[in-house]
Coordinates of C-alpha atoms in Angstrom, one line a residue:
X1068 CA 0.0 0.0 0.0
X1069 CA 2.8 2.4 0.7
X1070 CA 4.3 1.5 -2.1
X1071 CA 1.2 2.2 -4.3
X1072 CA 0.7 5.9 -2.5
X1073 CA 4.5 6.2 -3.1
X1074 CA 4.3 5.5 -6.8
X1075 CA 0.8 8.1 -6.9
X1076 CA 2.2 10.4 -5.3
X1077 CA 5.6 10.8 -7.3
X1078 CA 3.6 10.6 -10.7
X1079 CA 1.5 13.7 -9.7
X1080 CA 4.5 15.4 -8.6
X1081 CA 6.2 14.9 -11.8
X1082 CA 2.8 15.7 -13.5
X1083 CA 2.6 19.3 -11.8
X1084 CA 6.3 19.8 -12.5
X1085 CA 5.5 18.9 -16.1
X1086 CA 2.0 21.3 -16.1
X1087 CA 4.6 23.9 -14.2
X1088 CA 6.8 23.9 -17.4
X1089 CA 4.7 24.1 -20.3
X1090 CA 5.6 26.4 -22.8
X1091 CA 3.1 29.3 -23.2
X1092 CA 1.6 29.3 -26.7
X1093 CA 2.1 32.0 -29.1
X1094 CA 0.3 33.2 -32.4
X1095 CA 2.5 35.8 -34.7
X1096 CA 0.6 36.9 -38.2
X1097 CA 3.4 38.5 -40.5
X1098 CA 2.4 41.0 -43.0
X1099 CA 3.3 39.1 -45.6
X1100 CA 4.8 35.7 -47.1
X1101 CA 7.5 33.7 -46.0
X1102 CA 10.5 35.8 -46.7
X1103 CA 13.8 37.2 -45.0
X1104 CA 11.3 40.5 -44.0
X1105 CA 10.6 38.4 -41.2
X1106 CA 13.7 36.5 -40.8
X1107 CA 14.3 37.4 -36.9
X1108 CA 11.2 35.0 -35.9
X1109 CA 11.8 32.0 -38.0
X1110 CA 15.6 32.2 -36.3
X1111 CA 14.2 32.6 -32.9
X1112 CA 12.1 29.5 -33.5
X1113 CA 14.9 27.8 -35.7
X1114 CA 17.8 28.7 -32.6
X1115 CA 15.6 27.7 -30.3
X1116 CA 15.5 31.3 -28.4
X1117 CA 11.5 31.0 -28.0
X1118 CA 12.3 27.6 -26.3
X1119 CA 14.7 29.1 -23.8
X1120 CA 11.8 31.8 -23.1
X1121 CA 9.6 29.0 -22.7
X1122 CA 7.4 29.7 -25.6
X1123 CA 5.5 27.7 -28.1
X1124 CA 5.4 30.1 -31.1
X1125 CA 3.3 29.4 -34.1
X1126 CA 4.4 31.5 -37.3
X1127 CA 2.0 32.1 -39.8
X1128 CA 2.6 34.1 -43.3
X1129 CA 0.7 36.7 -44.7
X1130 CA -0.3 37.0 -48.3
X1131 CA -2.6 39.2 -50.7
X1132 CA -5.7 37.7 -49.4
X1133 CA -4.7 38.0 -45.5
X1134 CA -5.2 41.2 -43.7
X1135 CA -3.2 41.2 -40.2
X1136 CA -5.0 43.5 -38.8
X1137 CA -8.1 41.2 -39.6
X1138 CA -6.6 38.1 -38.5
X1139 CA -5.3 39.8 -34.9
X1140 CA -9.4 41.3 -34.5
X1141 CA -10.6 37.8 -35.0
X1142 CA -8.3 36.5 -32.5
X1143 CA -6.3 34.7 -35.0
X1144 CA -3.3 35.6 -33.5
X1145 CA -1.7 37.2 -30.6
X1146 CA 1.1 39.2 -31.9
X1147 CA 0.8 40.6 -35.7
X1148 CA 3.7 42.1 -38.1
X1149 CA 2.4 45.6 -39.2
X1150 CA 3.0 49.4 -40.7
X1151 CA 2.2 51.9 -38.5
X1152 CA 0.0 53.8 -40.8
X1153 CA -2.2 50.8 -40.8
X1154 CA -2.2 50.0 -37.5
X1155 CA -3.3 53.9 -36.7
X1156 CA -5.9 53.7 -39.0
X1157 CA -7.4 50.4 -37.9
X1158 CA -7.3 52.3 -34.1
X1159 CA -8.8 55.4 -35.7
X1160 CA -11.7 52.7 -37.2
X1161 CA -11.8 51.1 -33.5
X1162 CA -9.1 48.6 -33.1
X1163 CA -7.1 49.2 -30.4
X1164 CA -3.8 48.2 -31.5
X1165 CA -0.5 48.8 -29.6
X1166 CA 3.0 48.6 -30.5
X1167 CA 4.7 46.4 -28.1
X1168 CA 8.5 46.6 -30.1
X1169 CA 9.8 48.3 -33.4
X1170 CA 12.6 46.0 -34.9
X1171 CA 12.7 48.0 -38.4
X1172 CA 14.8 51.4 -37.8
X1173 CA 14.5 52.5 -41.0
X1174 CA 12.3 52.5 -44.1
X1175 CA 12.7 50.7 -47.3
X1176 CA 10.1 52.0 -49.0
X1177 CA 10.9 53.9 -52.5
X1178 CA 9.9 54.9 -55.6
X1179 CA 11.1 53.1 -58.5
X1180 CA 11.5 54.9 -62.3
X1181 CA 13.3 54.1 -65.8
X1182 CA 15.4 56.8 -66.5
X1183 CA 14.6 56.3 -70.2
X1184 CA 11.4 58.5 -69.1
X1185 CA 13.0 61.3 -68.6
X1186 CA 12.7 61.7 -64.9
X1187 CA 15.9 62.5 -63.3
X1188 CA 14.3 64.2 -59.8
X1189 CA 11.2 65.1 -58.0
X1190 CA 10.7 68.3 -60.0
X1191 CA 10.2 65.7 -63.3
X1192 CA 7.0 64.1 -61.1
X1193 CA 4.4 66.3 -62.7
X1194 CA 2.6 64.6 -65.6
X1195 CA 3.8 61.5 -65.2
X1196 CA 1.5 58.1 -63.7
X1197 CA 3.4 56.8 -60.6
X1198 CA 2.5 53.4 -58.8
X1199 CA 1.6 53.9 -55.8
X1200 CA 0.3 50.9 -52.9
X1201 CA -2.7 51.5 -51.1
X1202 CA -3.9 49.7 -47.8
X1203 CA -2.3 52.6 -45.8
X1204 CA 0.8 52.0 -48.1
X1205 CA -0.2 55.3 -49.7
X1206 CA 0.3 57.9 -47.3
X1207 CA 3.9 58.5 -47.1
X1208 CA 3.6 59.0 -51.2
X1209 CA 0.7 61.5 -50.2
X1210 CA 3.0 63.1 -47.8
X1211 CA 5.6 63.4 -50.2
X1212 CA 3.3 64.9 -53.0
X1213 CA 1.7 67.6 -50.8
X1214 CA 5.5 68.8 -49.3
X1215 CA 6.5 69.1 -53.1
X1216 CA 3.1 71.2 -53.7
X1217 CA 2.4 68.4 -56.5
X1218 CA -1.5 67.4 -56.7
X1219 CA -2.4 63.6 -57.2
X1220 CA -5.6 64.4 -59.5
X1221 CA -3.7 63.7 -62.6
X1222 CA -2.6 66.9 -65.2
X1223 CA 0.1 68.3 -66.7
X1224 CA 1.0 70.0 -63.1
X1225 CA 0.0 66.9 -61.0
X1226 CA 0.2 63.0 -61.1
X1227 CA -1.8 60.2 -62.5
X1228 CA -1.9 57.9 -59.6
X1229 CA -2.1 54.0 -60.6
X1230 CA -3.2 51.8 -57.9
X1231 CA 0.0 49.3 -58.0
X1232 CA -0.9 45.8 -57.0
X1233 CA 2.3 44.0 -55.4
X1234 CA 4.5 43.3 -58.4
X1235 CA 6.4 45.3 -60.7
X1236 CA 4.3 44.8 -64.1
X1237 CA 3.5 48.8 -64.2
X1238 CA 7.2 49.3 -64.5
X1239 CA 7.9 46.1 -67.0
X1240 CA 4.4 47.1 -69.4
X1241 CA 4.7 50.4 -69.4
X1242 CA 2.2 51.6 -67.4
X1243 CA 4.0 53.6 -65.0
X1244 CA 6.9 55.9 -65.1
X1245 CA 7.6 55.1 -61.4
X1246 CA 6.2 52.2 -59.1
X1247 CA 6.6 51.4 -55.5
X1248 CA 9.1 48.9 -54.4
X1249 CA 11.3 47.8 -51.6
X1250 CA 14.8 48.1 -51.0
X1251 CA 14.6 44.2 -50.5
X1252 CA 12.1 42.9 -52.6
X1253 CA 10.5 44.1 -55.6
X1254 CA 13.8 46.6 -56.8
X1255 CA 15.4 43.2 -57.4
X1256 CA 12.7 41.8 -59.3
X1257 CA 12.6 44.9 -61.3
X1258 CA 16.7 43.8 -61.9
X1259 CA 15.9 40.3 -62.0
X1260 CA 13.3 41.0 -65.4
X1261 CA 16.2 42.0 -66.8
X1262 CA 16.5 45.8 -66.3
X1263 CA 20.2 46.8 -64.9
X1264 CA 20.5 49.5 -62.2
X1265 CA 22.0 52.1 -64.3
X1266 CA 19.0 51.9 -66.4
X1267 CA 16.9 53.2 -63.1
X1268 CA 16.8 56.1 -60.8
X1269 CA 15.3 55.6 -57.5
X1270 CA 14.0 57.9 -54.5
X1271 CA 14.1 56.6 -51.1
X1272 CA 11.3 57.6 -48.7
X1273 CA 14.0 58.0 -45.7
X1274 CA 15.8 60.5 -48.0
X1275 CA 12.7 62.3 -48.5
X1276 CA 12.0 62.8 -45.0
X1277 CA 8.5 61.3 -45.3
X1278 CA 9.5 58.1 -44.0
X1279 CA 6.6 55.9 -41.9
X1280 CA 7.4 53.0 -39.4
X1281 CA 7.6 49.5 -41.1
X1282 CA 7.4 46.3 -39.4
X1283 CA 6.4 47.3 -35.8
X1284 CA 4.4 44.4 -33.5
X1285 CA 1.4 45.1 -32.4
X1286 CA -0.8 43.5 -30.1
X1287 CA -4.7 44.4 -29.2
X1288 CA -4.7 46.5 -26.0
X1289 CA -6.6 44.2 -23.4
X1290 CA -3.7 42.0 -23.5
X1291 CA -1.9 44.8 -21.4
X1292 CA -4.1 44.8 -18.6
X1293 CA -3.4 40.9 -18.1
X1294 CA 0.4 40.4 -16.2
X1295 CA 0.6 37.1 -17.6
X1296 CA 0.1 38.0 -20.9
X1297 CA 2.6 41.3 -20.5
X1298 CA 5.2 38.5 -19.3
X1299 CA 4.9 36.6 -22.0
X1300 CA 4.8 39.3 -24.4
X1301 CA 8.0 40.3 -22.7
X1302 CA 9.8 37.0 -23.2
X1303 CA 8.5 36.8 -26.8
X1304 CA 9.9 40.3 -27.8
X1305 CA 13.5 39.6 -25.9
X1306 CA 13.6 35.9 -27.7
X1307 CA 12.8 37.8 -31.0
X1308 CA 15.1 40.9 -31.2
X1309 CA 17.9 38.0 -30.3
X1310 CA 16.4 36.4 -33.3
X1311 CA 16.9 40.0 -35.3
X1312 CA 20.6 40.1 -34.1
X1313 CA 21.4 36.9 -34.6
X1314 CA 19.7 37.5 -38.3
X1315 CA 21.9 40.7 -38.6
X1316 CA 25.1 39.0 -37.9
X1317 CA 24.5 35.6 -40.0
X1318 CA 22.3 37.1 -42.9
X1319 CA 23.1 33.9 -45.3
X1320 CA 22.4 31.4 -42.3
X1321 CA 19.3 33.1 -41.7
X1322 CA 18.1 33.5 -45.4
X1323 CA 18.9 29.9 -45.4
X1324 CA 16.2 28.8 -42.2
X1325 CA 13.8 31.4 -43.8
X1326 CA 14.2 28.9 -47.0
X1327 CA 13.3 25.7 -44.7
X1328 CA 10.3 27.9 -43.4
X1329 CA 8.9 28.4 -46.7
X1330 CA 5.7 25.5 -47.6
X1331 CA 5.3 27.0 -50.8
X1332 CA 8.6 26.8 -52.5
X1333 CA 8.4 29.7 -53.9
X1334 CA 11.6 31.7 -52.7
X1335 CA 15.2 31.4 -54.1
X1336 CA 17.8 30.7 -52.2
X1337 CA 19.4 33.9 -54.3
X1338 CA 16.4 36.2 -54.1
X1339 CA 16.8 35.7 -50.1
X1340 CA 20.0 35.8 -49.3
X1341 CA 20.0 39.2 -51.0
X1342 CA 16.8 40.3 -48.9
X1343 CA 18.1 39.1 -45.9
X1344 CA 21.7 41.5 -46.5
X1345 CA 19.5 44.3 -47.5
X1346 CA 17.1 43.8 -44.1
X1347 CA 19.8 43.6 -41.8
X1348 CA 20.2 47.7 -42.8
X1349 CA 17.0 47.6 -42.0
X1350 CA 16.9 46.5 -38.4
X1351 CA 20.2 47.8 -37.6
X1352 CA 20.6 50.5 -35.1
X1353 CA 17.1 49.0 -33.2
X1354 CA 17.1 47.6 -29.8
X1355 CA 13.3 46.9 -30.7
X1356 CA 11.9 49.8 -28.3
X1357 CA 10.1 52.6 -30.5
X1358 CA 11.4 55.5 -31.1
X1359 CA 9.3 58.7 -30.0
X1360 CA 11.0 60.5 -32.5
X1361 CA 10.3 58.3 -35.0
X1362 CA 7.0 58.0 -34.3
X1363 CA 6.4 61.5 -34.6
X1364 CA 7.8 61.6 -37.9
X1365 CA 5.9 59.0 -38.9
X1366 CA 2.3 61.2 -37.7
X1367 CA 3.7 63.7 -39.1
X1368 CA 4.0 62.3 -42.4
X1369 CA 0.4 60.6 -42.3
X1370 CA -1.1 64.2 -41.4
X1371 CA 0.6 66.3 -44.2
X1372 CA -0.6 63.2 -46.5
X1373 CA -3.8 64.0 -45.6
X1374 CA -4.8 61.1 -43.1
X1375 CA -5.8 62.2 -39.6
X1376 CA -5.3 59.4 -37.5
X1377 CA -5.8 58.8 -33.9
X1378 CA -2.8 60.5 -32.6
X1379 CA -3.9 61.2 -29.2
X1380 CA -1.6 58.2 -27.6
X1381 CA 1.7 60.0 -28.1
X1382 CA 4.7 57.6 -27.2
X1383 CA 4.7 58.3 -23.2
X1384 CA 0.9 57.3 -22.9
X1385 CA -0.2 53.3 -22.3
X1386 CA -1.4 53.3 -25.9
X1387 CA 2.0 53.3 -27.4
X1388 CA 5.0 52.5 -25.4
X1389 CA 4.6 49.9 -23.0
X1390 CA 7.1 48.7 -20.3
X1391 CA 7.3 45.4 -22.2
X1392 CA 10.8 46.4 -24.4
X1393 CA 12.2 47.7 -21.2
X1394 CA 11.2 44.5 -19.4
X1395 CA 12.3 42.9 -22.7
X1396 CA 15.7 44.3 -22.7
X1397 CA 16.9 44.5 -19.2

């Protein structure tokens, strides 16, 4: 009989140390596909830095059909890879997102143009059709426009807009003089279609000074008020700026376990290892915490471009600096 209650008694105990240990699930959405954009999360996971946090982190891609903001309303995740111009608008509309960590520093957003159009700087904009992304995408362009005085109504003094899907085949068909792309994505699928760079002139946004935040994560705000979810928010942003450094420092190891990541098949092991070198400028210079400086550029830029978003949580209020970076990173 002792023996029996013996034998009980250890397996609960071993039970409750195993219930005490359980990693705490995690749900991240990114903003888009599987891709070195988001390479500091798949080499948390792959180095096993969520482990030592004692997290259970599930990764899921974006796509064209797969709004983040969506997906984190509907509960479909925890954590969610987003702009800050969308996020804003989404809490102007009534989500109450908050940026919990800003791994991106700097902007990679630019405009795009064949210099066989003639367009050599900003004061050659006027009466040509730019491509130009929506879905809160747009207002940095706006910005832009209305500092240079140029309307976005078409005519000889203004610009035809053209509502640029996510590919470069305005540029390649001649439907654009200029599109949108990425310092890491879509510039070098303009080169890879066969087009050299000294056939193109480009215009970086963070040159411009109209530069918004890229790549922030955001989580809804209730999840503040709950210490257990603040802890675990805390050891997911630590595990994943160690995941950003780590990215920074190994850029073709990483590009290589975003490649194992990726179900579809669709990446080159080229393609990423190039993303990943140009990403790493990216998220260099951040310790993850936002910037208050940056964010008020970033308002800034979404005002003059016309949008007035909720900007009544300045960084210093709950809303939009939390203590979980400071936790995070002490």
């Amino acid at each position: 009989m002792k023996t029996v209650a013996t034998t009980l008694a250890l397996g609960a105990a071993s039970l409750w140390a195993g219930m005490a240990q359980a990693a705490d699930d995690l749900t991240l959405q990114l903003k888009w596909v599987t891709q070195a954009q988001f390479a500091g999360y798949y080499v948390a996971q792959d180095q096993g830095f969520y482990e030592e946090e004692n997290l259970n982190v599930t990764i899921k891609p974006g796509g064209p059909d797969i709004a983040p903001t969506q997906v984190i309303a509907g509960g479909g995740a925890d954590v969610t890879v987003e702009w800050m111009p969308a996020a804003l608008s989404a809490r102007e509309k009534g989500l109450p997102l908050v940026n919990i960590a800003q791994p991106f520093k700097s902007s990679g957003m630019m405009l795009t143009c064949l210099k066989s159009t003639g367009v050599t700087g900003p004061e050659d904009f006027p009466g040509r059709t730019l491509g130009v992304w929506f879905f809160g995408n747009e207002f940095p362009f706006l910005s832009w426009m209305s500092q240079l005085g140029v309307p976005t109504e078409g005519g000889d003094d203004g610009v035809t807009v053209l509502k640029q899907g996510f590919n470069v085949d305005p540029l390649l068909q001649g439907q654009a003089d200029c599109i949108s792309t990425m310092t890491y994505n879509e510039y070098w699928q303009v080169i890879d279609a066969g087009i050299t760079p000294e056939e193109l002139i480009t215009f970086k946004y963070e040159d411009q000074g109209v530069a918004t935040l890229e790549d922030g994560l955001y989580v809804m705000e209730d999840k503040l008020q709950d210490p257990a979810e603040v802890d675990k928010l805390v050891r997911f942003v630590r595990a994943s700026m160690k995941g950003w450094k780590w990215a920074e420092e190994n850029p073709e190891e990483a590009a290589m376990i975003v490649l194992d990541n990726d179900a579809t098949g669709a990446q080159t092991e080229e393609h990423q290892i190039r993303m990943m070198g140009e990403v790493a400028k990216l998220t260099a210079g951040s310790n993850g915490a936002l910037d208050p400086a940056d964010f008020e550029r970033t308002v800034q830029s979404l005002l003059s471009g016309g949008s007035a978003p909720v900007i009544t949580e300045h960084p210093g209020d709950a809303a939009w600096t939390h203590a979980i970076t400071d936790k995070a990173l002490n």
